[in-house]
Amino acid sequence: MGAYDFNFNLPSGETFCPSPERVRAISKLLPADNFSTAPRITDRTAWDQWREDSFGQRMLREAREAVRNPSPTITDQVFLDCLKNESVTEYNAMNRATRTQFNVLILAEAIFNEGEFLTQIEADARSLTQVRTWVHPNNDLERKNFEGHAQDNDLHSLHHSMSFVFIHHVLGARISDEFRELLSSELNRRMFTPTRNRIEAGRDMDWWLIVKHNWNSVCLSCYAHAAVAMLPDVEDRAWWVSLTESLACNFTDGFADDGLCTEGVGYWSYGFTHYVLIAEIIRTATGNALDLLDTPKARQIARFADRAEIQPGKYPAFSDCSLTAQPGLWLRSWLDNRRDSQPDSLAQPAPADFDALADIQSVTIDPMLLWMFGTRDPHQPMVRPPAVALRDFFAPSHFLICRSAATTNRKFAATFLGGNNGVNHNHNDLGTFTVLLDGKALIYDPGPEVYSMRTFSVDRYDSQLLNSYGHPVPLIGGKLQEPGPTHQAPALLSEFTDKVDRMILDLRGAYDCPTLRKLEREFICDRRGDGSLTITDTVEFSEPTAYESALITSGEITESDQSLRFADGATAISIEYTADSTKLQVSRDTINQPPHPTRVAIATIEKVSNLTLRFVIRPD
């Protein structure tokens, strides 16, 4: 787990156990039989519809390739090598391959029902039972799980558990009694028993039960799903459903009421996928009596990706969000296609080439099953058109997206971020801004580092990509921004018109600099003509202090007197920079981690007591 993630104890006599009354109420609503997002293999009407579908054929190809060239499952040795070498690279690759292989084999067997993949599935499952722990080594640095002193669960162990759940539930009619019992006993030993014991005791509680990010929804969804699919006793199933119902609010509490996901669209896709899974399990479990998606906030969260699209296919890369992250087509469209619901008034029939399953990677089985069996018509869905609003302003989160108008000559867009440095996957980047022109990001947030043992450790902010050095924000007296929720950048002003959007952030609280009296950053996006962006920093110090701002780009850089040009092929922007009554110097540095963007620093030559530094950015 992360450096600051710790299991916890509740006060004596307190537990998170659902009340007996709630468990009884849920048990009366639950279907008599086990259920899952995936029907059993014996339900040929459900599965046969995918035999000739392009998705079914894709699963068949991938499954046959997995049999021809099987990937080994994770092993104890690769776990130990990870800790010894302080590198997660080999383990992560093998872990991903293990999950992917299970998924394609299970789906191909269920769709085609010919026994072709059962031998490989059983061999892989039996191999996995021999591994001491399924917890990621980065989450077991002291080897407590590996050596049998603890039985924790994390994202990785629970995804492996779900592979066993799907084998047992979906393929149960095609496997032996002994193999089914092995799967069940492993899940009880590794998953259900230790976690329920902790919850009932109120001691050594898993930290993810109460966190405000994707771990909460992912882990809870695995327990709820496994329970309704596996456990024979209806009250046991109801206990886990009730527990999940009571704790899933922690995930949505991590969002402001505006629905902004501070983790970016990649982690939004991951976390919200599993919240959708929780909602659909509970909706089925209660006979549609309880729908966690039928709240104003849940609907705002569900529409986040629609509002966050800066230009077609381009999304903010703040926090640990990949530069290429794309929200799942299926997830963006879920509210308009889920069973027993009505589409939004803006939804319209999807184009003929729309394929919600095509962009789902085989490492993630839950989105596939939800779309295949949880929608009104997976082959003829409804979708909402791309964002066309002049702006999307997430006011509680101080995040602004400005888009060009129909009358703007170029497709010019910009974003501006405030808030605080205590968000999930934080990058210490208050005041960061990006500029896009005709679909190309020319001033940008370079995204996350390649995950390593350091990424979620106490040394996280040694990374130039994760601290403010790798972002277009000031450096004050040589100091970077500080992490933590107390380091904030509130909005002092926000004024929006069809022609011009203006916003001012107070950045003083982002820095621990005793001489800093004032630091305000003004953002003016002008839609007239070709469009332009003006960034103005107004600074005051109690004594002369060095000041530096920066621009981050992966483009080709050209310097001239008091101006810069950033280009990506034929697409380019010009940047004029000026300062009142002081001279500036420009320097460059290559960020020392992929994608190795260039940091262009504009700094005062002498220390200053006050300063107004202005960038005017236009299409070139």
Coordinates of C-alpha atoms in Angstrom, one line a residue:
M1 CA 0.0 0.0 0.0
G2 CA 1.1 3.6 -0.2
A3 CA 3.5 5.2 2.3
Y4 CA 0.6 6.7 4.3
D5 CA -1.9 3.9 4.0
F6 CA -2.3 2.0 7.3
N7 CA -4.8 -0.5 8.7
F8 CA -6.7 0.9 11.6
N9 CA -8.6 -0.1 14.8
L10 CA -12.0 1.1 15.7
P11 CA -12.8 2.2 19.3
S12 CA -13.6 -0.8 21.6
G13 CA -17.0 -2.2 20.9
E14 CA -17.4 -0.6 17.5
T15 CA -17.4 -2.4 14.1
F16 CA -18.4 -1.7 10.5
C17 CA -20.7 -4.8 10.6
P18 CA -24.1 -4.1 9.0
S19 CA -27.0 -4.3 11.4
P20 CA -28.8 -7.6 11.6
E21 CA -32.0 -5.8 10.6
R22 CA -30.4 -4.6 7.3
V23 CA -28.9 -8.0 6.6
R24 CA -32.4 -9.6 7.0
A25 CA -34.0 -7.0 4.8
I26 CA -31.4 -7.5 2.0
S27 CA -31.6 -11.3 2.3
K28 CA -35.4 -11.1 1.7
L29 CA -34.7 -9.1 -1.5
L30 CA -31.8 -11.2 -2.8
P31 CA -32.5 -13.7 -5.6
A32 CA -32.7 -17.2 -4.3
D33 CA -29.7 -18.4 -6.4
N34 CA -26.2 -17.0 -6.8
F35 CA -25.8 -14.4 -9.6
S36 CA -23.1 -12.4 -11.3
T37 CA -22.7 -9.9 -14.1
A38 CA -21.8 -13.0 -16.2
P39 CA -24.4 -15.7 -16.8
R40 CA -23.5 -19.4 -16.3
I41 CA -22.2 -21.2 -19.3
T42 CA -25.4 -23.3 -19.5
D43 CA -27.3 -20.1 -20.5
R44 CA -26.6 -20.6 -24.1
T45 CA -29.1 -17.9 -25.2
A46 CA -26.9 -15.3 -23.4
W47 CA -23.6 -16.5 -24.6
D48 CA -24.3 -17.7 -28.1
Q49 CA -25.1 -14.2 -29.3
W50 CA -21.4 -13.4 -29.1
R51 CA -20.1 -16.4 -31.1
E52 CA -20.1 -14.6 -34.5
D53 CA -19.6 -11.1 -33.1
S54 CA -16.3 -9.4 -33.6
F55 CA -15.7 -9.4 -29.8
G56 CA -16.3 -13.1 -29.6
Q57 CA -13.9 -13.8 -32.4
R58 CA -11.3 -11.5 -30.8
M59 CA -11.6 -13.5 -27.5
L60 CA -11.2 -16.8 -29.5
R61 CA -8.1 -15.6 -31.2
E62 CA -6.5 -14.3 -28.0
A63 CA -7.5 -17.5 -26.1
R64 CA -5.9 -19.8 -28.7
E65 CA -2.8 -17.7 -28.7
A66 CA -2.7 -18.1 -24.9
V67 CA -2.9 -21.8 -25.2
R68 CA -0.2 -21.9 -27.9
N69 CA 2.1 -19.6 -25.9
P70 CA 0.9 -19.5 -22.3
S71 CA 2.1 -16.8 -20.0
P72 CA 3.3 -18.2 -16.6
T73 CA 1.3 -17.1 -13.6
I74 CA 2.9 -15.0 -10.9
T75 CA 5.3 -17.0 -8.7
D76 CA 6.9 -16.7 -5.3
Q77 CA 10.3 -16.2 -6.9
V78 CA 9.2 -13.2 -9.0
F79 CA 7.7 -11.7 -5.8
L80 CA 11.0 -12.0 -4.0
D81 CA 13.0 -10.8 -7.0
C82 CA 10.8 -7.7 -7.0
L83 CA 11.8 -6.9 -3.4
K84 CA 15.4 -7.8 -3.8
N85 CA 15.9 -5.8 -7.0
E86 CA 13.6 -3.0 -5.8
S87 CA 11.9 -3.1 -9.2
V88 CA 8.3 -3.8 -10.0
T89 CA 8.8 -4.2 -13.8
E90 CA 8.9 -8.0 -14.0
Y91 CA 6.2 -8.6 -11.4
N92 CA 3.8 -6.0 -13.0
A93 CA 4.2 -7.6 -16.4
M94 CA 3.7 -11.1 -15.2
N95 CA 0.8 -10.0 -13.0
R96 CA -1.0 -8.3 -15.9
A97 CA -0.4 -11.3 -18.1
T98 CA -1.8 -13.7 -15.5
R99 CA -5.1 -11.6 -15.3
T100 CA -5.3 -11.2 -19.1
Q101 CA -4.9 -14.9 -19.7
F102 CA -7.6 -15.9 -17.3
N103 CA -10.0 -13.4 -18.8
V104 CA -9.7 -14.4 -22.4
L105 CA -9.7 -18.1 -21.6
I106 CA -12.8 -17.8 -19.4
L107 CA -14.7 -15.7 -21.9
A108 CA -13.7 -17.8 -25.0
E109 CA -14.8 -21.0 -23.2
A110 CA -18.1 -19.5 -22.1
I111 CA -18.9 -18.1 -25.6
F112 CA -17.9 -21.2 -27.6
N113 CA -18.6 -23.9 -25.0
E114 CA -16.4 -26.6 -26.6
G115 CA -14.1 -27.4 -23.7
E116 CA -11.1 -26.1 -25.7
F117 CA -9.7 -24.0 -22.9
L118 CA -10.7 -25.8 -19.7
T119 CA -7.3 -27.6 -19.3
Q120 CA -5.3 -24.4 -19.5
I121 CA -7.7 -22.6 -17.2
E122 CA -7.4 -25.3 -14.5
A123 CA -3.7 -25.5 -14.9
D124 CA -3.3 -21.8 -14.4
A125 CA -5.7 -21.7 -11.4
R126 CA -3.9 -24.6 -9.7
S127 CA -0.5 -22.9 -10.3
L128 CA -1.9 -19.7 -8.7
T129 CA -3.0 -21.6 -5.6
Q130 CA 0.6 -22.5 -5.0
V131 CA 1.7 -18.8 -4.7
R132 CA 2.0 -17.8 -1.0
T133 CA 0.3 -14.4 -1.5
W134 CA -1.4 -12.6 -4.3
V135 CA -0.8 -9.2 -2.7
H136 CA 1.6 -7.1 -4.8
P137 CA 5.1 -7.0 -3.3
N138 CA 5.1 -3.2 -3.2
N139 CA 2.2 -3.6 -0.7
D140 CA 4.0 -6.2 1.3
L141 CA 7.4 -4.7 1.8
E142 CA 7.9 -6.4 5.2
R143 CA 6.8 -9.8 3.7
K144 CA 4.1 -10.3 6.4
N145 CA 1.7 -11.7 3.8
F146 CA 4.4 -13.7 2.0
E147 CA 5.6 -15.3 5.3
G148 CA 2.0 -16.0 6.5
H149 CA 1.9 -13.5 9.3
A150 CA -1.0 -11.5 7.8
Q151 CA -3.7 -12.0 5.2
D152 CA -4.3 -8.6 3.5
N153 CA -6.0 -8.0 0.2
D154 CA -5.2 -5.3 -2.3
L155 CA -6.3 -4.5 -5.9
H156 CA -4.1 -7.2 -7.3
S157 CA -5.0 -10.0 -5.0
L158 CA -8.7 -9.3 -5.4
H159 CA -8.6 -9.3 -9.2
H160 CA -7.0 -12.7 -9.0
S161 CA -9.7 -13.8 -6.6
M162 CA -12.3 -12.6 -9.2
S163 CA -10.7 -14.9 -11.8
F164 CA -11.5 -17.8 -9.4
V165 CA -15.0 -16.5 -8.9
F166 CA -15.7 -16.4 -12.7
I167 CA -14.3 -19.9 -13.2
H168 CA -16.5 -21.2 -10.4
H169 CA -19.7 -19.4 -11.3
V170 CA -19.6 -19.2 -15.1
L171 CA -17.8 -22.5 -15.9
G172 CA -18.9 -24.5 -12.8
A173 CA -21.0 -26.9 -14.8
R174 CA -17.9 -27.9 -16.9
I175 CA -15.4 -28.5 -14.1
S176 CA -15.0 -31.2 -11.5
D177 CA -16.4 -31.1 -8.0
E178 CA -12.9 -31.2 -6.6
F179 CA -11.8 -28.3 -8.7
R180 CA -14.8 -26.2 -7.7
E181 CA -14.1 -27.0 -4.0
L182 CA -10.5 -25.9 -4.4
L183 CA -11.6 -22.6 -5.9
S184 CA -14.1 -22.0 -3.1
S185 CA -11.6 -22.9 -0.3
E186 CA -9.0 -20.6 -1.7
L187 CA -11.4 -17.7 -1.8
N188 CA -12.5 -18.4 1.8
R189 CA -8.9 -18.7 3.0
R190 CA -7.5 -15.7 1.2
M191 CA -10.5 -13.4 0.9
F192 CA -13.7 -13.8 2.8
T193 CA -12.6 -15.2 6.2
P194 CA -9.7 -12.9 7.1
T195 CA -11.5 -9.8 6.0
R196 CA -14.8 -10.6 7.8
N197 CA -12.9 -11.5 10.9
R198 CA -11.2 -8.1 10.9
I199 CA -14.5 -6.3 10.3
E200 CA -16.3 -8.2 13.1
A201 CA -13.5 -7.5 15.5
G202 CA -13.1 -3.9 14.5
R203 CA -9.3 -4.5 14.6
D204 CA -6.6 -4.3 12.0
M205 CA -9.2 -3.0 9.5
D206 CA -8.2 -2.8 5.9
W207 CA -7.4 0.9 5.2
W208 CA -9.2 0.9 1.8
L209 CA -12.6 0.4 3.5
I210 CA -12.7 4.2 4.2
V211 CA -10.4 5.8 1.6
K212 CA -11.8 8.4 -0.8
H213 CA -10.5 7.0 -4.1
N214 CA -10.5 4.1 -6.5
W215 CA -9.2 1.5 -4.0
N216 CA -12.5 1.7 -2.1
S217 CA -14.8 1.0 -5.0
V218 CA -12.5 -1.6 -6.6
C219 CA -12.0 -3.7 -3.4
L220 CA -15.6 -3.4 -2.3
S221 CA -16.9 -4.4 -5.7
C222 CA -14.8 -7.5 -5.7
Y223 CA -16.1 -8.6 -2.3
A224 CA -19.8 -7.9 -3.1
H225 CA -19.5 -9.6 -6.5
A226 CA -17.7 -12.6 -5.1
A227 CA -20.2 -12.9 -2.3
V228 CA -23.4 -12.9 -4.5
A229 CA -21.7 -15.3 -7.0
M230 CA -20.1 -17.7 -4.6
L231 CA -21.5 -17.9 -1.1
P232 CA -24.1 -20.6 -0.6
D233 CA -25.9 -19.0 2.4
V234 CA -28.2 -16.1 1.5
E235 CA -27.5 -14.3 4.8
D236 CA -23.8 -14.4 4.1
R237 CA -24.4 -12.9 0.7
A238 CA -26.7 -10.2 2.3
W239 CA -24.0 -9.4 4.9
W240 CA -21.4 -8.5 2.2
V241 CA -24.0 -6.6 0.1
S242 CA -25.0 -4.6 3.1
L243 CA -21.4 -3.9 4.1
T244 CA -20.7 -2.7 0.6
E245 CA -23.8 -0.5 0.5
S246 CA -22.7 1.2 3.7
L247 CA -19.1 1.9 2.7
A248 CA -19.2 2.6 -1.0
C249 CA -20.1 6.2 -0.2
N250 CA -16.4 6.7 0.7
F251 CA -15.6 6.5 -3.0
T252 CA -18.1 9.1 -4.1
D253 CA -17.1 11.3 -1.1
G254 CA -13.7 11.6 -2.9
F255 CA -15.5 13.7 -5.5
A256 CA -16.7 17.3 -5.2
D257 CA -20.4 17.8 -6.0
D258 CA -19.3 18.9 -9.5
G259 CA -18.2 15.4 -10.3
L260 CA -14.5 16.2 -10.9
C261 CA -12.1 13.3 -10.5
T262 CA -8.8 14.7 -9.3
E263 CA -7.1 11.5 -10.4
G264 CA -7.9 12.1 -14.1
V265 CA -9.9 10.2 -16.6
G266 CA -7.8 7.0 -16.4
Y267 CA -8.4 6.5 -12.7
W268 CA -12.0 7.7 -13.1
S269 CA -12.5 4.9 -15.6
Y270 CA -11.0 2.4 -13.1
G271 CA -12.7 3.5 -10.0
F272 CA -16.1 4.4 -11.5
T273 CA -16.2 1.1 -13.4
H274 CA -16.2 -0.6 -10.1
Y275 CA -18.7 1.8 -8.5
V276 CA -21.0 1.0 -11.5
L277 CA -20.4 -2.7 -10.7
I278 CA -21.4 -2.1 -7.1
A279 CA -24.5 -0.2 -8.1
E280 CA -25.6 -2.9 -10.5
I281 CA -25.0 -5.7 -8.0
I282 CA -26.9 -3.9 -5.4
R283 CA -29.7 -3.0 -7.8
T284 CA -30.0 -6.7 -8.8
A285 CA -29.7 -7.8 -5.1
T286 CA -32.6 -5.5 -4.1
G287 CA -34.8 -6.1 -7.1
N288 CA -34.3 -2.5 -8.3
A289 CA -35.2 -1.1 -4.9
L290 CA -31.9 0.6 -4.4
D291 CA -29.9 2.3 -7.2
L292 CA -26.7 4.0 -6.2
L293 CA -26.4 5.7 -9.6
D294 CA -29.7 7.4 -9.1
T295 CA -28.4 10.4 -7.2
P296 CA -27.5 13.9 -8.5
K297 CA -23.8 13.4 -7.4
A298 CA -23.5 10.0 -9.0
R299 CA -24.8 11.3 -12.2
Q300 CA -22.4 14.2 -12.1
I301 CA -19.5 11.7 -11.6
A302 CA -20.8 9.6 -14.4
R303 CA -20.7 12.6 -16.8
F304 CA -17.3 13.7 -15.8
A305 CA -15.6 12.3 -18.9
D306 CA -18.0 14.2 -21.1
R307 CA -17.3 17.5 -19.5
A308 CA -13.5 16.8 -19.2
E309 CA -12.9 16.4 -22.9
I310 CA -10.9 19.5 -23.9
Q311 CA -10.9 18.8 -27.6
P312 CA -12.0 15.6 -29.4
G313 CA -10.1 12.7 -27.8
K314 CA -8.0 15.1 -25.6
Y315 CA -8.3 15.0 -21.8
P316 CA -6.4 16.6 -18.8
A317 CA -3.4 14.7 -17.7
F318 CA -3.2 16.0 -14.2
S319 CA -2.2 13.8 -11.3
D320 CA -1.1 10.3 -12.3
C321 CA -3.2 10.3 -15.5
S322 CA -1.5 9.1 -18.6
L323 CA -1.1 11.5 -21.5
T324 CA -2.9 9.0 -23.7
A325 CA -5.7 8.0 -21.2
Q326 CA -9.1 7.7 -22.8
P327 CA -12.3 7.1 -20.8
G328 CA -14.0 3.9 -21.8
L329 CA -16.7 4.4 -24.5
W330 CA -18.9 2.0 -22.6
L331 CA -18.5 3.9 -19.3
R332 CA -19.2 7.3 -20.8
S333 CA -22.4 5.8 -22.2
W334 CA -23.5 3.7 -19.3
L335 CA -26.3 5.8 -17.9
D336 CA -27.9 5.9 -21.3
N337 CA -27.7 2.1 -21.9
R338 CA -28.1 0.2 -18.6
R339 CA -31.0 -2.2 -18.4
D340 CA -34.3 -0.9 -16.9
S341 CA -33.4 2.7 -17.5
Q342 CA -34.1 5.5 -19.9
P343 CA -31.4 7.4 -21.9
D344 CA -30.6 11.0 -21.3
S345 CA -32.4 13.5 -23.5
L346 CA -29.1 14.4 -25.2
A347 CA -28.4 10.8 -26.2
Q348 CA -28.8 9.7 -29.7
P349 CA -28.3 6.4 -31.6
A350 CA -24.6 5.6 -31.9
P351 CA -22.9 5.7 -35.3
A352 CA -22.6 2.4 -37.1
D353 CA -18.9 2.0 -36.3
F354 CA -19.4 2.5 -32.6
D355 CA -18.0 -0.5 -30.7
A356 CA -17.9 -0.1 -26.9
L357 CA -16.0 -3.4 -26.5
A358 CA -13.3 -2.6 -28.9
D359 CA -11.3 -0.2 -26.6
I360 CA -11.6 -2.5 -23.5
Q361 CA -8.3 -4.2 -22.9
S362 CA -8.4 -7.9 -22.1
V363 CA -6.8 -7.3 -18.7
T364 CA -10.2 -5.9 -17.5
I365 CA -13.1 -8.3 -17.6
D366 CA -15.7 -6.4 -15.6
P367 CA -16.4 -3.7 -18.3
M368 CA -16.8 -6.4 -20.9
L369 CA -19.4 -8.3 -18.9
L370 CA -21.3 -5.2 -17.8
W371 CA -21.7 -4.1 -21.4
M372 CA -22.4 -7.6 -22.8
F373 CA -25.1 -8.5 -20.3
G374 CA -26.1 -5.3 -18.5
T375 CA -27.3 -3.1 -21.3
R376 CA -30.6 -2.9 -23.2
D377 CA -28.9 -3.6 -26.5
P378 CA -25.1 -3.8 -26.6
H379 CA -25.1 -3.7 -30.4
Q380 CA -27.3 -0.7 -30.9
P381 CA -26.4 1.7 -28.0
M382 CA -27.2 5.3 -27.4
V383 CA -24.4 7.9 -27.0
R384 CA -24.1 11.6 -26.2
P385 CA -22.4 13.9 -28.6
P386 CA -18.9 15.3 -27.8
A387 CA -18.6 18.4 -25.6
V388 CA -19.2 21.6 -27.4
A389 CA -19.7 24.0 -24.6
L390 CA -17.4 27.1 -24.5
R391 CA -16.2 26.1 -21.1
D392 CA -16.6 23.6 -18.3
F393 CA -16.0 25.0 -14.9
F394 CA -15.7 22.7 -11.9
A395 CA -16.2 25.4 -9.4
P396 CA -15.7 23.5 -6.1
S397 CA -12.5 22.1 -7.5
H398 CA -11.2 25.3 -9.1
F399 CA -10.7 23.6 -12.5
L400 CA -11.5 25.4 -15.7
I401 CA -11.6 24.2 -19.3
C402 CA -11.9 26.8 -22.0
R403 CA -12.7 25.9 -25.6
S404 CA -12.8 27.9 -28.8
A405 CA -16.1 29.3 -30.2
A406 CA -17.5 28.5 -33.6
T407 CA -16.3 31.9 -34.7
T408 CA -12.7 31.3 -33.5
N409 CA -10.4 30.9 -36.5
R410 CA -8.4 28.1 -34.8
K411 CA -9.3 25.2 -32.5
F412 CA -7.6 26.8 -29.5
A413 CA -8.2 25.5 -25.9
A414 CA -6.7 25.9 -22.5
T415 CA -7.1 24.6 -18.9
F416 CA -6.3 26.0 -15.5
L417 CA -6.1 24.1 -12.2
G418 CA -6.4 25.3 -8.6
G419 CA -7.6 23.4 -5.5
N420 CA -5.1 21.8 -3.1
N421 CA -2.0 19.6 -3.0
G422 CA -3.7 16.9 -1.0
V423 CA -5.7 15.2 -3.8
N424 CA -5.3 11.6 -4.8
H425 CA -2.2 11.0 -6.9
N426 CA -1.2 14.6 -6.2
H427 CA 1.5 16.3 -8.3
N428 CA 2.0 19.6 -6.4
D429 CA 0.9 21.5 -9.4
L430 CA -1.4 24.3 -8.3
G431 CA -1.7 27.0 -11.0
T432 CA -0.8 24.6 -13.7
F433 CA -2.2 25.3 -17.2
T434 CA -2.2 23.7 -20.6
V435 CA -2.6 24.9 -24.1
L436 CA -4.0 22.9 -27.0
L437 CA -4.1 23.9 -30.6
D438 CA -5.9 21.9 -33.3
G439 CA -5.8 18.8 -31.1
K440 CA -2.1 19.1 -30.1
A441 CA -0.9 19.9 -26.6
L442 CA 1.9 22.4 -26.9
I443 CA 2.1 23.4 -23.2
Y444 CA 1.1 20.5 -21.1
D445 CA 1.2 18.4 -18.0
P446 CA 3.5 15.5 -18.8
G447 CA 1.6 12.9 -16.8
P448 CA 2.9 10.3 -14.3
E449 CA 6.2 8.6 -14.0
V450 CA 6.6 5.0 -14.8
Y451 CA 5.4 3.4 -11.6
S452 CA 8.2 2.1 -9.4
M453 CA 8.9 1.3 -5.8
R454 CA 9.3 5.0 -5.2
T455 CA 6.0 6.2 -6.7
F456 CA 3.9 5.7 -3.6
S457 CA 6.6 5.9 -1.0
V458 CA 7.8 8.8 1.2
D459 CA 10.2 9.6 -1.7
R460 CA 7.3 10.3 -4.2
Y461 CA 8.1 13.9 -4.6
D462 CA 11.8 13.3 -5.5
S463 CA 10.4 12.7 -9.0
Q464 CA 10.6 15.7 -11.3
L465 CA 7.3 14.5 -12.9
L466 CA 5.5 14.3 -9.6
N467 CA 6.7 17.5 -8.0
S468 CA 6.1 21.0 -9.3
Y469 CA 9.4 21.2 -11.2
G470 CA 7.8 19.2 -14.1
H471 CA 4.8 21.5 -14.3
P472 CA 4.3 25.1 -15.7
V473 CA 4.2 26.7 -12.2
P474 CA 6.5 29.1 -10.4
L475 CA 9.6 28.2 -8.4
I476 CA 9.9 30.6 -5.4
G477 CA 13.3 31.3 -4.0
G478 CA 14.4 28.0 -5.4
K479 CA 11.5 26.2 -3.6
L480 CA 9.0 23.9 -5.1
Q481 CA 5.3 23.6 -4.0
E482 CA 4.6 21.7 -0.8
P483 CA 2.3 18.6 -0.6
G484 CA -0.7 18.2 1.5
P485 CA -4.3 19.5 1.7
T486 CA -3.4 22.6 3.7
H487 CA -1.4 23.9 0.6
Q488 CA -4.2 25.5 -1.4
A489 CA -4.9 27.7 -4.3
P490 CA -8.4 29.2 -4.0
A491 CA -10.1 31.2 -6.8
L492 CA -10.2 34.9 -6.1
L493 CA -12.1 35.7 -9.2
S494 CA -14.0 33.9 -12.0
E495 CA -15.7 35.9 -14.8
F496 CA -17.0 34.1 -17.9
T497 CA -18.4 35.5 -21.2
D498 CA -18.8 34.2 -24.7
K499 CA -15.7 36.2 -25.7
V500 CA -13.4 36.0 -22.7
D501 CA -13.0 33.8 -19.7
R502 CA -11.0 35.2 -16.7
M503 CA -9.9 33.5 -13.5
I504 CA -7.4 34.4 -10.7
L505 CA -5.9 32.0 -8.3
D506 CA -4.1 32.8 -5.0
L507 CA -1.0 30.6 -5.2
R508 CA 0.7 31.9 -2.0
G509 CA -0.5 28.9 0.1
A510 CA 1.1 26.4 -2.2
Y511 CA 4.6 27.4 -1.1
D512 CA 6.5 27.4 2.2
C513 CA 8.4 30.6 1.6
P514 CA 8.6 33.1 4.5
T515 CA 9.3 36.1 2.3
L516 CA 6.3 35.5 0.0
R517 CA 3.6 38.0 0.7
K518 CA 1.5 37.7 -2.5
L519 CA 1.4 35.4 -5.5
E520 CA -1.6 35.6 -7.8
R521 CA -1.9 34.0 -11.2
E522 CA -4.4 35.4 -13.6
F523 CA -5.7 33.3 -16.6
I524 CA -7.4 35.1 -19.5
C525 CA -8.6 33.0 -22.4
D526 CA -9.8 35.1 -25.3
R527 CA -11.9 33.5 -28.1
R528 CA -11.8 36.4 -30.5
G529 CA -9.8 36.1 -33.7
D530 CA -7.5 33.1 -33.6
G531 CA -7.8 32.8 -29.8
S532 CA -5.2 33.6 -27.2
L533 CA -4.2 32.9 -23.6
T534 CA -2.6 35.5 -21.2
I535 CA -1.1 34.2 -18.0
T536 CA 0.0 37.0 -15.5
D537 CA 1.8 36.3 -12.2
T538 CA 1.7 39.2 -9.7
V539 CA 4.3 38.7 -6.9
E540 CA 5.3 40.5 -3.8
F541 CA 8.1 39.6 -1.3
S542 CA 9.0 41.0 2.1
E543 CA 12.7 41.0 0.9
P544 CA 14.3 40.4 -2.5
T545 CA 13.8 36.8 -3.6
A546 CA 14.5 34.8 -6.7
Y547 CA 11.5 34.1 -8.9
E548 CA 11.1 31.7 -11.8
S549 CA 8.2 30.4 -13.9
A550 CA 8.2 27.6 -16.4
L551 CA 6.6 26.2 -19.5
I552 CA 6.5 22.4 -20.2
T553 CA 6.5 21.2 -23.7
S554 CA 7.5 18.2 -25.9
G555 CA 7.5 20.5 -29.0
E556 CA 10.3 21.9 -31.0
I557 CA 11.5 25.1 -29.4
T558 CA 12.6 28.3 -31.1
E559 CA 13.9 31.3 -29.1
S560 CA 14.0 34.9 -30.1
D561 CA 14.0 38.2 -28.2
Q562 CA 11.3 38.2 -25.5
S563 CA 9.5 35.3 -27.3
L564 CA 9.3 31.6 -27.8
R565 CA 7.8 29.3 -30.4
F566 CA 6.7 25.8 -29.6
A567 CA 5.8 23.6 -32.6
D568 CA 4.5 20.1 -33.2
G569 CA 4.9 19.7 -36.9
A570 CA 3.0 22.4 -38.7
T571 CA 1.0 23.3 -35.5
A572 CA 2.7 26.0 -33.4
I573 CA 2.1 28.7 -30.8
S574 CA 4.1 31.9 -30.1
I575 CA 4.7 33.0 -26.5
E576 CA 5.6 36.5 -25.7
Y577 CA 7.0 37.1 -22.2
T578 CA 7.5 40.4 -20.4
A579 CA 8.2 41.6 -16.9
D580 CA 8.0 45.1 -15.4
S581 CA 11.3 46.8 -14.5
T582 CA 13.4 43.6 -14.4
K583 CA 15.4 41.5 -16.8
L584 CA 14.6 37.9 -17.5
Q585 CA 16.7 34.9 -18.6
V586 CA 15.6 31.8 -20.3
S587 CA 17.0 28.3 -19.7
R588 CA 16.1 24.8 -20.6
D589 CA 16.2 21.5 -18.8
T590 CA 15.1 18.0 -19.9
I591 CA 13.0 16.3 -17.3
N592 CA 14.9 13.2 -16.3
Q593 CA 12.0 10.7 -16.8
P594 CA 9.8 9.6 -19.7
P595 CA 8.4 11.2 -21.7
H596 CA 11.4 13.6 -21.1
P597 CA 9.6 16.9 -21.9
T598 CA 11.5 20.1 -21.9
R599 CA 11.2 22.6 -19.0
V600 CA 11.6 26.1 -20.3
A601 CA 12.4 28.3 -17.3
I602 CA 11.9 32.1 -17.4
A603 CA 13.6 33.6 -14.4
T604 CA 14.5 37.0 -13.0
I605 CA 18.2 37.7 -13.3
E606 CA 18.3 39.5 -9.9
K607 CA 16.2 38.9 -6.8
V608 CA 13.1 41.0 -6.8
S609 CA 10.8 42.5 -4.2
N610 CA 7.8 42.6 -6.5
L611 CA 7.1 41.5 -10.0
T612 CA 4.5 41.2 -12.7
L613 CA 5.4 38.5 -15.2
R614 CA 3.2 38.0 -18.2
F615 CA 2.9 35.3 -21.0
V616 CA 0.8 36.0 -24.0
I617 CA 0.2 32.8 -26.0
R618 CA -1.3 32.8 -29.5
P619 CA -1.6 30.4 -32.5
D620 CA 1.4 30.9 -34.8

